Amino acid sequence: MDSRKEVLHETLIITIGQVICIAVMFAIFALLGYFDRTVVFGGILGGILAILNFLFMAISVCVASDRAVAQDVKGGKSLMTGSMVLRYVVIFIVWVAGAVSGLCNAIAMVLPIVFVRPTITVWEFFRKKETPAATAVAAEPADEISSEEESEEEGES
């Protein structure tokens, strides 16, 4: 699959997970009696930040890996570091602005960033695995190398 399509596909998965997790978060806030307009704004803003953070991280990883393939490892590493710092600064500024303005519930803004990891974990659990035959075929050359190394070690002793 083309890396651009893969990034968009993974971002779609994260978006679906965010929608589900934020809906559950809204239900929990409602059950606890804390659901109001600020929770809705905080959840929506936090979800958008989490999705954009994931998207820009995935794009920068693709660009950095392309640079690494082109033998510019240092450039790829600096791109990743710069991207991470920029994304975290933007997220922090938006979180502070939302919390200080009183328009957003601070907890509802922060939680969606946490929802990304469980979404990825659940997605990986349900993702189609490689077939055992393909895994066995891929493992055969490594087994042959191991046998050759063992026979060489026996010959040395």
JSON list of C-alpha atoms in Angstrom, two decimals, residues 11-156:
[
{"chain": "A", "resi": 11, "resn": "THR", "atom": "CA", "xyz": [-5.69, 8.32, 10.55]},
{"chain": "A", "resi": 12, "resn": "LEU", "atom": "CA", "xyz": [-9.21, 7.17, 9.68]},
{"chain": "A", "resi": 13, "resn": "ILE", "atom": "CA", "xyz": [-8.88, 4.37, 12.24]},
{"chain": "A", "resi": 14, "resn": "ILE", "atom": "CA", "xyz": [-7.71, 6.89, 14.86]},
{"chain": "A", "resi": 15, "resn": "THR", "atom": "CA", "xyz": [-10.63, 9.19, 13.96]},
{"chain": "A", "resi": 16, "resn": "ILE", "atom": "CA", "xyz": [-13.17, 6.38, 14.41]},
{"chain": "A", "resi": 17, "resn": "GLY", "atom": "CA", "xyz": [-11.56, 5.43, 17.73]},
{"chain": "A", "resi": 18, "resn": "GLN", "atom": "CA", "xyz": [-11.62, 9.07, 18.86]},
{"chain": "A", "resi": 19, "resn": "VAL", "atom": "CA", "xyz": [-15.33, 9.41, 18.07]},
{"chain": "A", "resi": 20, "resn": "ILE", "atom": "CA", "xyz": [-16.16, 6.25, 20.01]},
{"chain": "A", "resi": 21, "resn": "CYS", "atom": "CA", "xyz": [-13.95, 7.09, 22.98]},
{"chain": "A", "resi": 22, "resn": "ILE", "atom": "CA", "xyz": [-15.16, 10.69, 23.18]},
{"chain": "A", "resi": 23, "resn": "ALA", "atom": "CA", "xyz": [-18.77, 9.50, 23.10]},
{"chain": "A", "resi": 24, "resn": "VAL", "atom": "CA", "xyz": [-17.99, 7.15, 26.01]},
{"chain": "A", "resi": 25, "resn": "MET", "atom": "CA", "xyz": [-16.25, 10.03, 27.81]},
{"chain": "A", "resi": 26, "resn": "PHE", "atom": "CA", "xyz": [-19.36, 12.22, 27.33]},
{"chain": "A", "resi": 27, "resn": "ALA", "atom": "CA", "xyz": [-21.53, 9.42, 28.75]},
{"chain": "A", "resi": 28, "resn": "ILE", "atom": "CA", "xyz": [-19.27, 9.09, 31.81]},
{"chain": "A", "resi": 29, "resn": "PHE", "atom": "CA", "xyz": [-19.31, 12.86, 32.37]},
{"chain": "A", "resi": 30, "resn": "ALA", "atom": "CA", "xyz": [-23.13, 12.75, 32.10]},
{"chain": "A", "resi": 31, "resn": "LEU", "atom": "CA", "xyz": [-23.43, 9.84, 34.55]},
{"chain": "A", "resi": 32, "resn": "LEU", "atom": "CA", "xyz": [-21.24, 11.70, 37.04]},
{"chain": "A", "resi": 33, "resn": "GLY", "atom": "CA", "xyz": [-23.33, 14.86, 36.61]},
{"chain": "A", "resi": 34, "resn": "TYR", "atom": "CA", "xyz": [-20.54, 17.02, 35.15]},
{"chain": "A", "resi": 35, "resn": "PHE", "atom": "CA", "xyz": [-21.70, 17.12, 31.53]},
{"chain": "A", "resi": 36, "resn": "ASP", "atom": "CA", "xyz": [-22.06, 20.64, 30.17]},
{"chain": "A", "resi": 37, "resn": "ARG", "atom": "CA", "xyz": [-21.09, 22.81, 27.21]},
{"chain": "A", "resi": 38, "resn": "THR", "atom": "CA", "xyz": [-17.44, 23.02, 28.31]},
{"chain": "A", "resi": 39, "resn": "VAL", "atom": "CA", "xyz": [-17.12, 19.23, 28.25]},
{"chain": "A", "resi": 40, "resn": "VAL", "atom": "CA", "xyz": [-18.48, 19.13, 24.69]},
{"chain": "A", "resi": 41, "resn": "PHE", "atom": "CA", "xyz": [-16.11, 21.87, 23.49]},
{"chain": "A", "resi": 42, "resn": "GLY", "atom": "CA", "xyz": [-13.19, 20.31, 25.35]},
{"chain": "A", "resi": 43, "resn": "GLY", "atom": "CA", "xyz": [-13.89, 16.86, 23.94]},
{"chain": "A", "resi": 44, "resn": "ILE", "atom": "CA", "xyz": [-14.23, 18.13, 20.39]},
{"chain": "A", "resi": 45, "resn": "LEU", "atom": "CA", "xyz": [-11.12, 20.32, 20.60]},
{"chain": "A", "resi": 46, "resn": "GLY", "atom": "CA", "xyz": [-9.10, 17.55, 22.27]},
{"chain": "A", "resi": 47, "resn": "GLY", "atom": "CA", "xyz": [-10.25, 15.03, 19.65]},
{"chain": "A", "resi": 48, "resn": "ILE", "atom": "CA", "xyz": [-9.28, 17.32, 16.79]},
{"chain": "A", "resi": 49, "resn": "LEU", "atom": "CA", "xyz": [-5.89, 17.94, 18.40]},
{"chain": "A", "resi": 50, "resn": "ALA", "atom": "CA", "xyz": [-5.31, 14.20, 18.89]},
{"chain": "A", "resi": 51, "resn": "ILE", "atom": "CA", "xyz": [-6.24, 13.36, 15.29]},
{"chain": "A", "resi": 52, "resn": "LEU", "atom": "CA", "xyz": [-4.10, 16.17, 13.85]},
{"chain": "A", "resi": 53, "resn": "ASN", "atom": "CA", "xyz": [-1.21, 15.22, 16.13]},
{"chain": "A", "resi": 54, "resn": "PHE", "atom": "CA", "xyz": [-1.38, 11.64, 14.87]},
{"chain": "A", "resi": 55, "resn": "LEU", "atom": "CA", "xyz": [-1.70, 12.73, 11.23]},
{"chain": "A", "resi": 56, "resn": "PHE", "atom": "CA", "xyz": [1.27, 15.10, 11.35]},
{"chain": "A", "resi": 57, "resn": "MET", "atom": "CA", "xyz": [3.33, 12.54, 13.26]},
{"chain": "A", "resi": 58, "resn": "ALA", "atom": "CA", "xyz": [2.58, 9.88, 10.63]},
{"chain": "A", "resi": 59, "resn": "ILE", "atom": "CA", "xyz": [3.40, 12.26, 7.78]},
{"chain": "A", "resi": 60, "resn": "SER", "atom": "CA", "xyz": [6.71, 13.26, 9.38]},
{"chain": "A", "resi": 61, "resn": "VAL", "atom": "CA", "xyz": [7.59, 9.58, 9.93]},
{"chain": "A", "resi": 62, "resn": "CYS", "atom": "CA", "xyz": [6.98, 8.87, 6.23]},
{"chain": "A", "resi": 63, "resn": "VAL", "atom": "CA", "xyz": [9.09, 11.82, 5.15]},
{"chain": "A", "resi": 64, "resn": "ALA", "atom": "CA", "xyz": [11.85, 10.90, 7.62]},
{"chain": "A", "resi": 65, "resn": "SER", "atom": "CA", "xyz": [11.86, 7.29, 6.42]},
{"chain": "A", "resi": 66, "resn": "ASP", "atom": "CA", "xyz": [12.10, 8.49, 2.82]},
{"chain": "A", "resi": 67, "resn": "ARG", "atom": "CA", "xyz": [15.10, 10.59, 3.81]},
{"chain": "A", "resi": 68, "resn": "ALA", "atom": "CA", "xyz": [16.66, 7.61, 5.60]},
{"chain": "A", "resi": 69, "resn": "VAL", "atom": "CA", "xyz": [16.23, 5.50, 2.46]},
{"chain": "A", "resi": 70, "resn": "ALA", "atom": "CA", "xyz": [17.97, 8.30, 0.53]},
{"chain": "A", "resi": 71, "resn": "GLN", "atom": "CA", "xyz": [20.89, 8.02, 2.99]},
{"chain": "A", "resi": 72, "resn": "ASP", "atom": "CA", "xyz": [20.02, 11.28, 4.81]},
{"chain": "A", "resi": 73, "resn": "VAL", "atom": "CA", "xyz": [19.52, 9.77, 8.26]},
{"chain": "A", "resi": 74, "resn": "LYS", "atom": "CA", "xyz": [20.62, 12.92, 10.07]},
{"chain": "A", "resi": 75, "resn": "GLY", "atom": "CA", "xyz": [18.07, 15.00, 8.14]},
{"chain": "A", "resi": 76, "resn": "GLY", "atom": "CA", "xyz": [15.32, 12.51, 8.91]},
{"chain": "A", "resi": 77, "resn": "LYS", "atom": "CA", "xyz": [16.19, 12.50, 12.59]},
{"chain": "A", "resi": 78, "resn": "SER", "atom": "CA", "xyz": [16.20, 16.30, 12.79]},
{"chain": "A", "resi": 79, "resn": "LEU", "atom": "CA", "xyz": [12.87, 16.39, 10.93]},
{"chain": "A", "resi": 80, "resn": "MET", "atom": "CA", "xyz": [11.31, 14.01, 13.46]},
{"chain": "A", "resi": 81, "resn": "THR", "atom": "CA", "xyz": [12.68, 15.97, 16.42]},
{"chain": "A", "resi": 82, "resn": "GLY", "atom": "CA", "xyz": [11.51, 19.29, 15.01]},
{"chain": "A", "resi": 83, "resn": "SER", "atom": "CA", "xyz": [8.10, 17.87, 14.18]},
{"chain": "A", "resi": 84, "resn": "MET", "atom": "CA", "xyz": [7.68, 16.46, 17.68]},
{"chain": "A", "resi": 85, "resn": "VAL", "atom": "CA", "xyz": [8.66, 19.73, 19.38]},
{"chain": "A", "resi": 86, "resn": "LEU", "atom": "CA", "xyz": [6.38, 21.79, 17.11]},
{"chain": "A", "resi": 87, "resn": "ARG", "atom": "CA", "xyz": [3.42, 19.45, 17.62]},
{"chain": "A", "resi": 88, "resn": "TYR", "atom": "CA", "xyz": [3.83, 19.45, 21.42]},
{"chain": "A", "resi": 89, "resn": "VAL", "atom": "CA", "xyz": [4.18, 23.26, 21.58]},
{"chain": "A", "resi": 90, "resn": "VAL", "atom": "CA", "xyz": [1.03, 23.75, 19.49]},
{"chain": "A", "resi": 91, "resn": "ILE", "atom": "CA", "xyz": [-0.91, 21.23, 21.60]},
{"chain": "A", "resi": 92, "resn": "PHE", "atom": "CA", "xyz": [0.24, 22.90, 24.82]},
{"chain": "A", "resi": 93, "resn": "ILE", "atom": "CA", "xyz": [-0.72, 26.39, 23.59]},
{"chain": "A", "resi": 94, "resn": "VAL", "atom": "CA", "xyz": [-4.17, 25.23, 22.47]},
{"chain": "A", "resi": 95, "resn": "TRP", "atom": "CA", "xyz": [-4.75, 23.36, 25.75]},
{"chain": "A", "resi": 96, "resn": "VAL", "atom": "CA", "xyz": [-3.76, 26.39, 27.84]},
{"chain": "A", "resi": 97, "resn": "ALA", "atom": "CA", "xyz": [-5.86, 28.74, 25.70]},
{"chain": "A", "resi": 98, "resn": "GLY", "atom": "CA", "xyz": [-8.89, 26.46, 25.94]},
{"chain": "A", "resi": 99, "resn": "ALA", "atom": "CA", "xyz": [-8.58, 25.96, 29.68]},
{"chain": "A", "resi": 100, "resn": "VAL", "atom": "CA", "xyz": [-7.86, 29.61, 30.53]},
{"chain": "A", "resi": 101, "resn": "SER", "atom": "CA", "xyz": [-10.68, 30.90, 28.33]},
{"chain": "A", "resi": 102, "resn": "GLY", "atom": "CA", "xyz": [-13.19, 28.81, 30.26]},
{"chain": "A", "resi": 103, "resn": "LEU", "atom": "CA", "xyz": [-14.72, 27.52, 27.02]},
{"chain": "A", "resi": 104, "resn": "CYS", "atom": "CA", "xyz": [-13.32, 24.00, 27.44]},
{"chain": "A", "resi": 105, "resn": "ASN", "atom": "CA", "xyz": [-13.16, 21.54, 30.28]},
{"chain": "A", "resi": 106, "resn": "ALA", "atom": "CA", "xyz": [-9.45, 20.83, 30.83]},
{"chain": "A", "resi": 107, "resn": "ILE", "atom": "CA", "xyz": [-9.92, 17.11, 31.53]},
{"chain": "A", "resi": 108, "resn": "ALA", "atom": "CA", "xyz": [-12.13, 16.67, 28.47]},
{"chain": "A", "resi": 109, "resn": "MET", "atom": "CA", "xyz": [-9.43, 18.35, 26.35]},
{"chain": "A", "resi": 110, "resn": "VAL", "atom": "CA", "xyz": [-6.57, 16.18, 27.63]},
{"chain": "A", "resi": 111, "resn": "LEU", "atom": "CA", "xyz": [-8.24, 12.77, 27.59]},
{"chain": "A", "resi": 112, "resn": "PRO", "atom": "CA", "xyz": [-8.56, 12.42, 23.79]},
{"chain": "A", "resi": 113, "resn": "ILE", "atom": "CA", "xyz": [-4.75, 12.41, 23.45]},
{"chain": "A", "resi": 114, "resn": "VAL", "atom": "CA", "xyz": [-4.75, 9.39, 25.78]},
{"chain": "A", "resi": 115, "resn": "PHE", "atom": "CA", "xyz": [-7.41, 7.66, 23.63]},
{"chain": "A", "resi": 116, "resn": "VAL", "atom": "CA", "xyz": [-5.01, 7.24, 20.71]},
{"chain": "A", "resi": 117, "resn": "ARG", "atom": "CA", "xyz": [-2.98, 4.43, 22.31]},
{"chain": "A", "resi": 118, "resn": "PRO", "atom": "CA", "xyz": [-5.99, 2.22, 23.23]},
{"chain": "A", "resi": 119, "resn": "THR", "atom": "CA", "xyz": [-7.39, 2.77, 19.74]},
{"chain": "A", "resi": 120, "resn": "ILE", "atom": "CA", "xyz": [-4.15, 1.56, 18.18]},
{"chain": "A", "resi": 121, "resn": "THR", "atom": "CA", "xyz": [-4.03, -1.42, 20.55]},
{"chain": "A", "resi": 122, "resn": "VAL", "atom": "CA", "xyz": [-7.60, -2.50, 19.75]},
{"chain": "A", "resi": 123, "resn": "TRP", "atom": "CA", "xyz": [-7.01, -1.98, 16.02]},
{"chain": "A", "resi": 124, "resn": "GLU", "atom": "CA", "xyz": [-3.85, -4.11, 16.10]},
{"chain": "A", "resi": 125, "resn": "PHE", "atom": "CA", "xyz": [-5.76, -6.85, 17.92]},
{"chain": "A", "resi": 126, "resn": "PHE", "atom": "CA", "xyz": [-8.43, -7.03, 15.21]},
{"chain": "A", "resi": 127, "resn": "ARG", "atom": "CA", "xyz": [-6.14, -6.38, 12.23]},
{"chain": "A", "resi": 128, "resn": "LYS", "atom": "CA", "xyz": [-5.76, -9.28, 9.82]},
{"chain": "A", "resi": 129, "resn": "LYS", "atom": "CA", "xyz": [-2.67, -11.23, 10.72]},
{"chain": "A", "resi": 130, "resn": "GLU", "atom": "CA", "xyz": [-0.26, -12.83, 8.25]},
{"chain": "A", "resi": 131, "resn": "THR", "atom": "CA", "xyz": [-1.20, -16.35, 7.30]},
{"chain": "A", "resi": 132, "resn": "PRO", "atom": "CA", "xyz": [0.82, -19.07, 9.07]},
{"chain": "A", "resi": 133, "resn": "ALA", "atom": "CA", "xyz": [2.04, -20.36, 5.69]},
{"chain": "A", "resi": 134, "resn": "ALA", "atom": "CA", "xyz": [3.53, -16.97, 4.80]},
{"chain": "A", "resi": 135, "resn": "THR", "atom": "CA", "xyz": [5.18, -16.76, 8.21]},
{"chain": "A", "resi": 136, "resn": "ALA", "atom": "CA", "xyz": [6.63, -20.26, 7.83]},
{"chain": "A", "resi": 137, "resn": "VAL", "atom": "CA", "xyz": [8.00, -19.49, 4.38]},
{"chain": "A", "resi": 138, "resn": "ALA", "atom": "CA", "xyz": [9.58, -16.28, 5.65]},
{"chain": "A", "resi": 139, "resn": "ALA", "atom": "CA", "xyz": [11.12, -18.15, 8.60]},
{"chain": "A", "resi": 140, "resn": "GLU", "atom": "CA", "xyz": [12.75, -20.89, 6.52]},
{"chain": "A", "resi": 141, "resn": "PRO", "atom": "CA", "xyz": [15.82, -18.93, 5.36]},
{"chain": "A", "resi": 142, "resn": "ALA", "atom": "CA", "xyz": [16.56, -17.87, 8.94]},
{"chain": "A", "resi": 143, "resn": "ASP", "atom": "CA", "xyz": [16.37, -21.51, 10.04]},
{"chain": "A", "resi": 144, "resn": "GLU", "atom": "CA", "xyz": [18.86, -22.49, 7.34]},
{"chain": "A", "resi": 145, "resn": "ILE", "atom": "CA", "xyz": [21.27, -19.76, 8.43]},
{"chain": "A", "resi": 146, "resn": "SER", "atom": "CA", "xyz": [20.99, -20.89, 12.05]},
{"chain": "A", "resi": 147, "resn": "SER", "atom": "CA", "xyz": [21.77, -24.49, 11.06]},
{"chain": "A", "resi": 148, "resn": "GLU", "atom": "CA", "xyz": [24.79, -23.36, 9.02]},
{"chain": "A", "resi": 149, "resn": "GLU", "atom": "CA", "xyz": [26.08, -21.24, 11.92]},
{"chain": "A", "resi": 150, "resn": "GLU", "atom": "CA", "xyz": [25.66, -24.17, 14.33]},
{"chain": "A", "resi": 151, "resn": "SER", "atom": "CA", "xyz": [27.56, -26.51, 12.02]},
{"chain": "A", "resi": 152, "resn": "GLU", "atom": "CA", "xyz": [30.37, -23.93, 11.65]},
{"chain": "A", "resi": 153, "resn": "GLU", "atom": "CA", "xyz": [30.59, -23.57, 15.44]},
{"chain": "A", "resi": 154, "resn": "GLU", "atom": "CA", "xyz": [30.78, -27.34, 15.84]},
{"chain": "A", "resi": 155, "resn": "GLY", "atom": "CA", "xyz": [33.54, -27.49, 13.23]},
{"chain": "A", "resi": 156, "resn": "GLU", "atom": "CA", "xyz": [35.57, -24.83, 15.10]}
]
